[in-house]
mmCIF file of C-alpha atoms and ligand atoms in Angstrom:
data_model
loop_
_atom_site.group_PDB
_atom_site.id
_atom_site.type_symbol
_atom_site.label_atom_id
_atom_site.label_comp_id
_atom_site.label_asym_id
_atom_site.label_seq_id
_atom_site.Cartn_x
_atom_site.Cartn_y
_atom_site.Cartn_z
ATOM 1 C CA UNK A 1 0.000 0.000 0.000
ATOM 2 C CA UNK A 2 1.324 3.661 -0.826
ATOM 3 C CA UNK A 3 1.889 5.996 2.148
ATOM 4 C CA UNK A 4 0.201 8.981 2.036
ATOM 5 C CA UNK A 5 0.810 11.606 -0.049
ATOM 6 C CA UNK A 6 2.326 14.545 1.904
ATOM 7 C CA UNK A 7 2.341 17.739 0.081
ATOM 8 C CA UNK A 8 5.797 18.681 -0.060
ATOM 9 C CA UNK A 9 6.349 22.480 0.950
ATOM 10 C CA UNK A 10 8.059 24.447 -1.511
ATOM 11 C CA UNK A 11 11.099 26.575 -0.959
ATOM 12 C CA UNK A 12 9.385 29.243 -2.197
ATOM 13 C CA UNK A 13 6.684 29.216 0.138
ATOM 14 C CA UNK A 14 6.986 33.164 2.526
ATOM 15 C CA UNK A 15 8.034 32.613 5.895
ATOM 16 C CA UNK A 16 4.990 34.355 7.443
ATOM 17 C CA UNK A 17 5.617 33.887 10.843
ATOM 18 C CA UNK A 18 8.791 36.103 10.462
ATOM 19 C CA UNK A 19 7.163 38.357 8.409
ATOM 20 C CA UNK A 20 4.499 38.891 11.132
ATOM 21 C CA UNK A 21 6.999 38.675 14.075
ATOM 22 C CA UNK A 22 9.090 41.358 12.624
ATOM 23 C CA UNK A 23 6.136 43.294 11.245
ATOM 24 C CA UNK A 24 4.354 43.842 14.880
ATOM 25 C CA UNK A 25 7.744 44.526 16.137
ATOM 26 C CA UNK A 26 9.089 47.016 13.536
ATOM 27 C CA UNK A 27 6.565 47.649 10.950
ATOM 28 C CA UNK A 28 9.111 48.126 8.318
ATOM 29 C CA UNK A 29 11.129 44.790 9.429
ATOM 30 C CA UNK A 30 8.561 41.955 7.609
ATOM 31 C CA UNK A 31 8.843 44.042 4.055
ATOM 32 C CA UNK A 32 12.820 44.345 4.666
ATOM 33 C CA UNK A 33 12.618 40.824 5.578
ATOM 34 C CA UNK A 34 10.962 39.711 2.193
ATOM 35 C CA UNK A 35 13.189 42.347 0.189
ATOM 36 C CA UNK A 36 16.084 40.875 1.468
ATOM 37 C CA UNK A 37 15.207 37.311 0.854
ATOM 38 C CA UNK A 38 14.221 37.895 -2.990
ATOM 39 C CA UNK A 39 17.496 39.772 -2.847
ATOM 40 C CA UNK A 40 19.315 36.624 -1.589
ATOM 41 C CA UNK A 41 17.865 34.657 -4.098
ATOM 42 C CA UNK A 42 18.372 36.885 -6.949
ATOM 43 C CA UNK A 43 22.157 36.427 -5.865
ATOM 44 C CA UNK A 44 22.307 32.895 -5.173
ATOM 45 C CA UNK A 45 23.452 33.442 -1.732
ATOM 46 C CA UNK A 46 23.065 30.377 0.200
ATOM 47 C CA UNK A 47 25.463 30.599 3.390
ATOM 48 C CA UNK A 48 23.654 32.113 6.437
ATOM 49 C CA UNK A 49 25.909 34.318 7.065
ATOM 50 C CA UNK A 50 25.779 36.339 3.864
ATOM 51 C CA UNK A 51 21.566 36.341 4.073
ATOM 52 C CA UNK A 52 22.086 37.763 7.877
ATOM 53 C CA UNK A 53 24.626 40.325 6.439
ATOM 54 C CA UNK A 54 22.167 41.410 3.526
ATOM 55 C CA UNK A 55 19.260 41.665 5.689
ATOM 56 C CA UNK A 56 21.095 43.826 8.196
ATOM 57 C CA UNK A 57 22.635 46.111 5.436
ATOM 58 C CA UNK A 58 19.037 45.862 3.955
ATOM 59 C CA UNK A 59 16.914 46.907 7.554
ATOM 60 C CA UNK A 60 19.495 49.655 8.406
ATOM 61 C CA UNK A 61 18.973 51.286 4.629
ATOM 62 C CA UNK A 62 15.266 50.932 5.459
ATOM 63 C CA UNK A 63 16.051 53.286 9.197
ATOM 64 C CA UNK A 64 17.630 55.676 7.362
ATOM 65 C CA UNK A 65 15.473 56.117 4.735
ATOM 66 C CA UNK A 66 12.578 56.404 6.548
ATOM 67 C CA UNK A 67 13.795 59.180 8.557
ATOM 68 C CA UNK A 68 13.358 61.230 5.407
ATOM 69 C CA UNK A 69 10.452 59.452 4.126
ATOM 70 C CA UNK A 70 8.111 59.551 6.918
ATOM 71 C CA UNK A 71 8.046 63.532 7.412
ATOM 72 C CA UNK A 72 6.011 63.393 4.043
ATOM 73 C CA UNK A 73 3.461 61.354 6.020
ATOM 74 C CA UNK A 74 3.270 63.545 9.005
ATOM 75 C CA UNK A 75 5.780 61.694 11.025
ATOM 76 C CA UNK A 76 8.935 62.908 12.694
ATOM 77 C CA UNK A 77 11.858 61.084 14.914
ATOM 78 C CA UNK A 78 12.606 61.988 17.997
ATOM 79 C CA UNK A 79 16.359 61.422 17.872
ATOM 80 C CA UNK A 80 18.345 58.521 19.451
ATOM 81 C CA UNK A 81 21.388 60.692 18.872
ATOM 82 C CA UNK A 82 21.403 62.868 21.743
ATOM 83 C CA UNK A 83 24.524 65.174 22.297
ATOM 84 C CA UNK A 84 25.794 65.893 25.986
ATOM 85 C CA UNK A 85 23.669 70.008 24.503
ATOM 86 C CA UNK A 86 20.499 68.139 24.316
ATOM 87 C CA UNK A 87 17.807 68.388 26.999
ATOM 88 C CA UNK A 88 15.637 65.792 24.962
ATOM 89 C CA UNK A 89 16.709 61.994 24.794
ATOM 90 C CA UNK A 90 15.157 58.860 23.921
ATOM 91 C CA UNK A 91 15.869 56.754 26.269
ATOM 92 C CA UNK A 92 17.785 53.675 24.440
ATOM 93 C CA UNK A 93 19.002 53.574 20.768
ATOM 94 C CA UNK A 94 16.818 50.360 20.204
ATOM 95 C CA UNK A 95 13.546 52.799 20.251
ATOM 96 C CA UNK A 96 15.187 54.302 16.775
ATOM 97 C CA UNK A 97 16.531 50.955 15.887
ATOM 98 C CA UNK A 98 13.022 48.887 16.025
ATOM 99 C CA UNK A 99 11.288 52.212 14.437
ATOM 100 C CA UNK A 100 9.897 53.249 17.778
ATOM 101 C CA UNK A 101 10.543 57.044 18.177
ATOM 102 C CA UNK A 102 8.133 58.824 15.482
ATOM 103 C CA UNK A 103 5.820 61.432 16.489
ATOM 104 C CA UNK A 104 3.546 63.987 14.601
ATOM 105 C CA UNK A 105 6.073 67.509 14.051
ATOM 106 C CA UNK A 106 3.451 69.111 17.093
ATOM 107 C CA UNK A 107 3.996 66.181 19.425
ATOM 108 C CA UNK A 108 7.804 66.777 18.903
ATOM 109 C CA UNK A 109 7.452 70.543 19.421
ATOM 110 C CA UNK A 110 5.952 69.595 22.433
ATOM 111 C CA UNK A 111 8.650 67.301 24.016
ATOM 112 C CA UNK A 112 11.427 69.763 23.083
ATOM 113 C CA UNK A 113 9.354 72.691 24.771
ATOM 114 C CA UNK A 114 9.168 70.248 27.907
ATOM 115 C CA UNK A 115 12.311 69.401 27.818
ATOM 116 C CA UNK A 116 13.948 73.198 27.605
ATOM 117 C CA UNK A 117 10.835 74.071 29.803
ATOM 118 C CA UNK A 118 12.385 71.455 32.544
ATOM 119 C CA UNK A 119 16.125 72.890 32.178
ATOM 120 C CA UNK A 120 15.631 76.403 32.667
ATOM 121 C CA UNK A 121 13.808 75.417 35.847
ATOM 122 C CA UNK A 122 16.084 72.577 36.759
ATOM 123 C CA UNK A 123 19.222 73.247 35.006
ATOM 124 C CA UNK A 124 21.287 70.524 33.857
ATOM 125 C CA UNK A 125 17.571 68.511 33.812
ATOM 126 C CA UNK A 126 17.120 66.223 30.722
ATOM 127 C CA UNK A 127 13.854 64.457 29.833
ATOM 128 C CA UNK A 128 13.582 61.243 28.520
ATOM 129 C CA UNK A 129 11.002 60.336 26.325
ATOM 130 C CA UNK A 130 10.276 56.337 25.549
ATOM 131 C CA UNK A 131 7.633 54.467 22.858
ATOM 132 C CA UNK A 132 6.225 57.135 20.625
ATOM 133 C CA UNK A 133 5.062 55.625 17.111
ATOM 134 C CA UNK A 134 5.808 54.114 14.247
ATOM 135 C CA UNK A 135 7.004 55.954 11.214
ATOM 136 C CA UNK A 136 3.404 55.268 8.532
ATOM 137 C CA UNK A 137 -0.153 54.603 8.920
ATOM 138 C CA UNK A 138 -2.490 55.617 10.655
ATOM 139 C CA UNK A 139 -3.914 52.829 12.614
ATOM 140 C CA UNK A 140 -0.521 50.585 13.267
ATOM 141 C CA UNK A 141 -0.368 49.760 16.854
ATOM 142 C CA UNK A 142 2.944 49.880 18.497
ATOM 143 C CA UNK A 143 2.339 47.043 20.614
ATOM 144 C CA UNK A 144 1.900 46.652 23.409
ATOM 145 C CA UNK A 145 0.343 50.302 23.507
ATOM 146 C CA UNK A 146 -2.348 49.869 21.450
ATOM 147 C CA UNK A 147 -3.340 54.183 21.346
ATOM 148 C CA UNK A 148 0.166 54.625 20.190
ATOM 149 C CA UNK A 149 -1.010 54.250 16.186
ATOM 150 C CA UNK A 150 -1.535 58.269 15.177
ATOM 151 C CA UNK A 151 1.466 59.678 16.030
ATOM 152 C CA UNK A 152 -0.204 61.692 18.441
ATOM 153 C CA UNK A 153 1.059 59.890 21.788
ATOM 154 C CA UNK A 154 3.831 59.478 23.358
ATOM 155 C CA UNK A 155 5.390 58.134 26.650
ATOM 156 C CA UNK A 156 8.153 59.977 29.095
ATOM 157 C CA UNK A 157 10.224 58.449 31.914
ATOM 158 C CA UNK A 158 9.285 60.017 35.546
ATOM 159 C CA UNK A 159 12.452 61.588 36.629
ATOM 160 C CA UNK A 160 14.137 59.720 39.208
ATOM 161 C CA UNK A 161 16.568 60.270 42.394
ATOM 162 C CA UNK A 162 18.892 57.576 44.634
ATOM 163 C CA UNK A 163 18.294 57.314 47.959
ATOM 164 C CA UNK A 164 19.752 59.990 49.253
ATOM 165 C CA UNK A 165 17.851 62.225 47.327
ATOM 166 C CA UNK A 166 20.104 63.612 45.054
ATOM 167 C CA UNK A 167 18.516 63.889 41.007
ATOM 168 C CA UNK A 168 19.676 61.232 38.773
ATOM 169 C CA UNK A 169 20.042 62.993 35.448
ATOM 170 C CA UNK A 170 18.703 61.039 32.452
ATOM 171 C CA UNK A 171 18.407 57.901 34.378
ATOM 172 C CA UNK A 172 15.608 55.243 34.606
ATOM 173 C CA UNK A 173 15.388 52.388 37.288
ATOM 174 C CA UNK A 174 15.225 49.738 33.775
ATOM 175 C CA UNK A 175 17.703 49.929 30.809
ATOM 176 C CA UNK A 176 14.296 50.576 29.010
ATOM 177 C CA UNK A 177 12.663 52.911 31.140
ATOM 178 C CA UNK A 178 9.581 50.593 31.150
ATOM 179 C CA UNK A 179 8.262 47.870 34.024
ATOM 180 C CA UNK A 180 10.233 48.939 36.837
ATOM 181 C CA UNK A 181 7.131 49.845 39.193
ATOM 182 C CA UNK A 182 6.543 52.134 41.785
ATOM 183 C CA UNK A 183 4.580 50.199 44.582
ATOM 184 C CA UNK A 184 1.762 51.890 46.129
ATOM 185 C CA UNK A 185 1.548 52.343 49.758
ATOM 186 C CA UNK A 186 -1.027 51.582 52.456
ATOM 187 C CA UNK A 187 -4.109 52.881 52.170
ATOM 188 C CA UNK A 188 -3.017 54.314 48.918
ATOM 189 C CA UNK A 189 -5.579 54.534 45.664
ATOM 190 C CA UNK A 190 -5.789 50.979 44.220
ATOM 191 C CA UNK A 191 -8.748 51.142 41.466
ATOM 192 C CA UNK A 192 -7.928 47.792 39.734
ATOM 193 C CA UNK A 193 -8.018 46.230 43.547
ATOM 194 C CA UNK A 194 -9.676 42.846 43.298
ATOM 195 C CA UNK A 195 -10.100 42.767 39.518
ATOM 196 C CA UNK A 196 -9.130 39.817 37.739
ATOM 197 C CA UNK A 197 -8.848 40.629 33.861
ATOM 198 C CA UNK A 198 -7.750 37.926 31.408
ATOM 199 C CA UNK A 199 -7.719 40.243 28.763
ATOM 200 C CA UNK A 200 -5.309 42.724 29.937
ATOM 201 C CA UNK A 201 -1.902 44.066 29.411
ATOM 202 C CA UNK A 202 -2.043 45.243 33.339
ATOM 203 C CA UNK A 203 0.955 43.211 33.870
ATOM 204 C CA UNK A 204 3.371 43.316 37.249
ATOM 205 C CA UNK A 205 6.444 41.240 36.515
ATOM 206 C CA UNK A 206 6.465 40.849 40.023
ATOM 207 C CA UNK A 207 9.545 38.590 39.508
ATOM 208 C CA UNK A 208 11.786 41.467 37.519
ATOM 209 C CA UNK A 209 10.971 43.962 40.033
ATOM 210 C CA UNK A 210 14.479 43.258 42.629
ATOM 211 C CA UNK A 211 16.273 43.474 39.502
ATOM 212 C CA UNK A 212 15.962 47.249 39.501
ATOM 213 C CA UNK A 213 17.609 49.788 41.596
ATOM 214 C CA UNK A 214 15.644 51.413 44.180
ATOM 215 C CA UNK A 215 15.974 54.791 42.828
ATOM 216 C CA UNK A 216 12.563 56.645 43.690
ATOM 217 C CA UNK A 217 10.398 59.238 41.618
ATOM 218 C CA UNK A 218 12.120 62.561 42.243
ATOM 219 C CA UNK A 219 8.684 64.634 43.399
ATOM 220 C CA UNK A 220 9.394 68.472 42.258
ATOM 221 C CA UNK A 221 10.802 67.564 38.571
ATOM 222 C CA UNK A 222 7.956 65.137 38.319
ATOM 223 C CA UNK A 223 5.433 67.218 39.032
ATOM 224 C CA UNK A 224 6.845 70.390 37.678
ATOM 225 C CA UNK A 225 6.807 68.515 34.251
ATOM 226 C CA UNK A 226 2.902 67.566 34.522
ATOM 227 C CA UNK A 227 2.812 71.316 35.655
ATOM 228 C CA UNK A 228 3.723 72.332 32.383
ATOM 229 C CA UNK A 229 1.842 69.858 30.313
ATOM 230 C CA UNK A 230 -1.267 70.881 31.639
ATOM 231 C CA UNK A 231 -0.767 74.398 31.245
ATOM 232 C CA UNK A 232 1.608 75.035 28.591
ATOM 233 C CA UNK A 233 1.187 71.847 26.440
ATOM 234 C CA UNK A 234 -3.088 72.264 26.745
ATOM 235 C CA UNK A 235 -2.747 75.689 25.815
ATOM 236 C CA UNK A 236 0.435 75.852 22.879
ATOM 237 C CA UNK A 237 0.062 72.082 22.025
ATOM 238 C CA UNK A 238 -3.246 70.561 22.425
ATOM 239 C CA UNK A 239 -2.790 68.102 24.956
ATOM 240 C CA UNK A 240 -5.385 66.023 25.581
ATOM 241 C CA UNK A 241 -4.655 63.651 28.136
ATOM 242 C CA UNK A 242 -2.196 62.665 30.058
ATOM 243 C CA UNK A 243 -2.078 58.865 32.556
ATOM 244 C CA UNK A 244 -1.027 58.497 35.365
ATOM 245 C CA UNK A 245 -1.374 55.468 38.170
ATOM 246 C CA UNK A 246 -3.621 56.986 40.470
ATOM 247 C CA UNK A 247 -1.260 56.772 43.823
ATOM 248 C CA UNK A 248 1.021 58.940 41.861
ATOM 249 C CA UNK A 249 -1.077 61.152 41.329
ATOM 250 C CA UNK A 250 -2.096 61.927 44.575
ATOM 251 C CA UNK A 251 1.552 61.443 45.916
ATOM 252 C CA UNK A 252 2.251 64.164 43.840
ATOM 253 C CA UNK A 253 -0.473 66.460 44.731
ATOM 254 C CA UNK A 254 -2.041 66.606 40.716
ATOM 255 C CA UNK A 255 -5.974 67.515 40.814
ATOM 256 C CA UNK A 256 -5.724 68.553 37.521
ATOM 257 C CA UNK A 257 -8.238 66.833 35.027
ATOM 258 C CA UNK A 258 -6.331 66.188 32.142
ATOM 259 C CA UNK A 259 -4.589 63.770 33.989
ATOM 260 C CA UNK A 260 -6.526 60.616 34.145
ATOM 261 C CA UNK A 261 -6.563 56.889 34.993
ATOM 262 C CA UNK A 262 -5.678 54.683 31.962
ATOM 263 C CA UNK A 263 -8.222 51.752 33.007
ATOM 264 C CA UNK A 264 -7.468 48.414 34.632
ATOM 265 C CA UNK A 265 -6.975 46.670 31.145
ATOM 266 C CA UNK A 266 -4.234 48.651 29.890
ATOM 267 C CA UNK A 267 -0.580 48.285 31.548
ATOM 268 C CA UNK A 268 0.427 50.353 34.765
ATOM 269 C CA UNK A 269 1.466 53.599 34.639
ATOM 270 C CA UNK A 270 3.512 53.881 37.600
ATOM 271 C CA UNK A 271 6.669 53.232 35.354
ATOM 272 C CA UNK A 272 6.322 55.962 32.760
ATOM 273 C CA UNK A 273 3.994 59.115 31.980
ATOM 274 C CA UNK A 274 1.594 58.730 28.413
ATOM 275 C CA UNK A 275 0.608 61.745 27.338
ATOM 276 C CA UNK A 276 -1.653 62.524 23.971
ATOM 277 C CA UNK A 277 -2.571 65.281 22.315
ATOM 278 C CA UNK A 278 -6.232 66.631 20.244
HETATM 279 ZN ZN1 ZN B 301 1.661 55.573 26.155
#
């Protein structure tokens, strides 16, 4: 008797889970991906090597090029490039790298008015900014901040001091300025107390958090900045909104009502500031 017949699966056929890993990840990443491969191919490269070395050259061509492609589409980037005369940074090069730092030009204006807003009170203050957008369409989620598709949002590191209260300058308590948590207190605010969401990105790597050094939010930078955002950036820039964990926000005296509670589905924002504008 014949074994079955097993369709055999053609060389041709697209690696889609790639293309989708790298897509979600980088937008541009699953089209470089497929550019590079046909590229490969059209070359008759066949060692590993060479493909990784052609997709590389291929993905950073695709960076730079959308740096000056994407203002034609109403999106900037913030730079990864900061100089020791900037008072703006993003807080690691792989935001630029994965395609993470794009903003509409106001959003931008914003940030950099923050940021020289911040070091003329504080001098010597910088501001770190973290996930902003991706460079095209409207739409395109930048997981796992699912707002963050308009270009119109974007996310800033609290500023942060050591334990003897002296300012940490540019520093966050995670390499990525994300999931290193500020734990609320007794008898603090806890709106998502007793909730138990399975569809949620309220996560609280409870397991990372003694990783992280026990630097704590530095209180008059903090909430000078939100100062300014809902004063300055409503009135020059549109803000809209800006989230904040709730026993931050009343640690830090803020009654003001752009600043809001994000919801108990989306992730904590006790690790970093989201902010939106109109
Ligand atoms: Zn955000």
């Amino acid at each position: 008797m014949q074994p079955p017949f097993r369709k055999a699966t053609r060389c041709s056929d697209p690696p889609r889970p790639r293309v989708l890993i790298l897509t979600l990840l980088t937008q541009l990443g699953g089209i470089v991906y497929l550019i590079a491969l046909a590229a490969a191919h059209a070359f008759g490269l066949r060692r590993f090597s060479a493909k990784l070395t052609l997709l590389v050259l291929c993905y950073a061509a695709a960076i730079v090029a959308t740096q000056f492609a994407a203002p034609d589409f109403g999106r900037v980037p913030l730079s990864c490039m900061a100089g020791a005369e900037d008072r703006l940074m993003v807080r690691s090069p792989i935001y630029c790298a994965l395609n993470r730092n794009y903003v509409t030009p106001e959003v931008r204006d914003l940030a950099e008015a923050l940021a020289a807003h911040m070091d003329a009170q504080f001098p010597g203050t910088t501001t770190v900014a973290l996930d902003a957008n991706f460079p095209f369409v409207n739409g395109f989620p930048l997981l796992p901040h699912l707002p963050h598709a308009d270009g119109k949002k974007l996310d800033f590191a609290y500023y942060y001091k050591d334990a003897n209260d002296t300012f940490l300058n540019g520093a966050t308590r995670s390499p990525i300025g994300y999931l290193a948590f500020e734990e609320p207190g007794p008898g603090d605010e806890l709106p998502c107390a007793g909730r138990h969401d399975w569809l949620t990105t309220r996560w609280n790597f409870d397991a990372l958090q003694p990783l992280f050094p026990a630097y704590r939010i530095e209180e008059q930078r903090t909430a000078a900045a939100v100062a300014w955002l809902t004063t300055e950036g409503v009135a020059r820039f549109g803000l809209q909104k800006i989230f904040i964990e709730p026993h931050l926000k009343n640690a830090l005296g803020i009654t003001d009502a752009h600043v809001r509670f994000q919801g108990c589905r989306a992730a904590r924002h006790d690790d970093h500031i989201h902010i939106q504008i109109e």
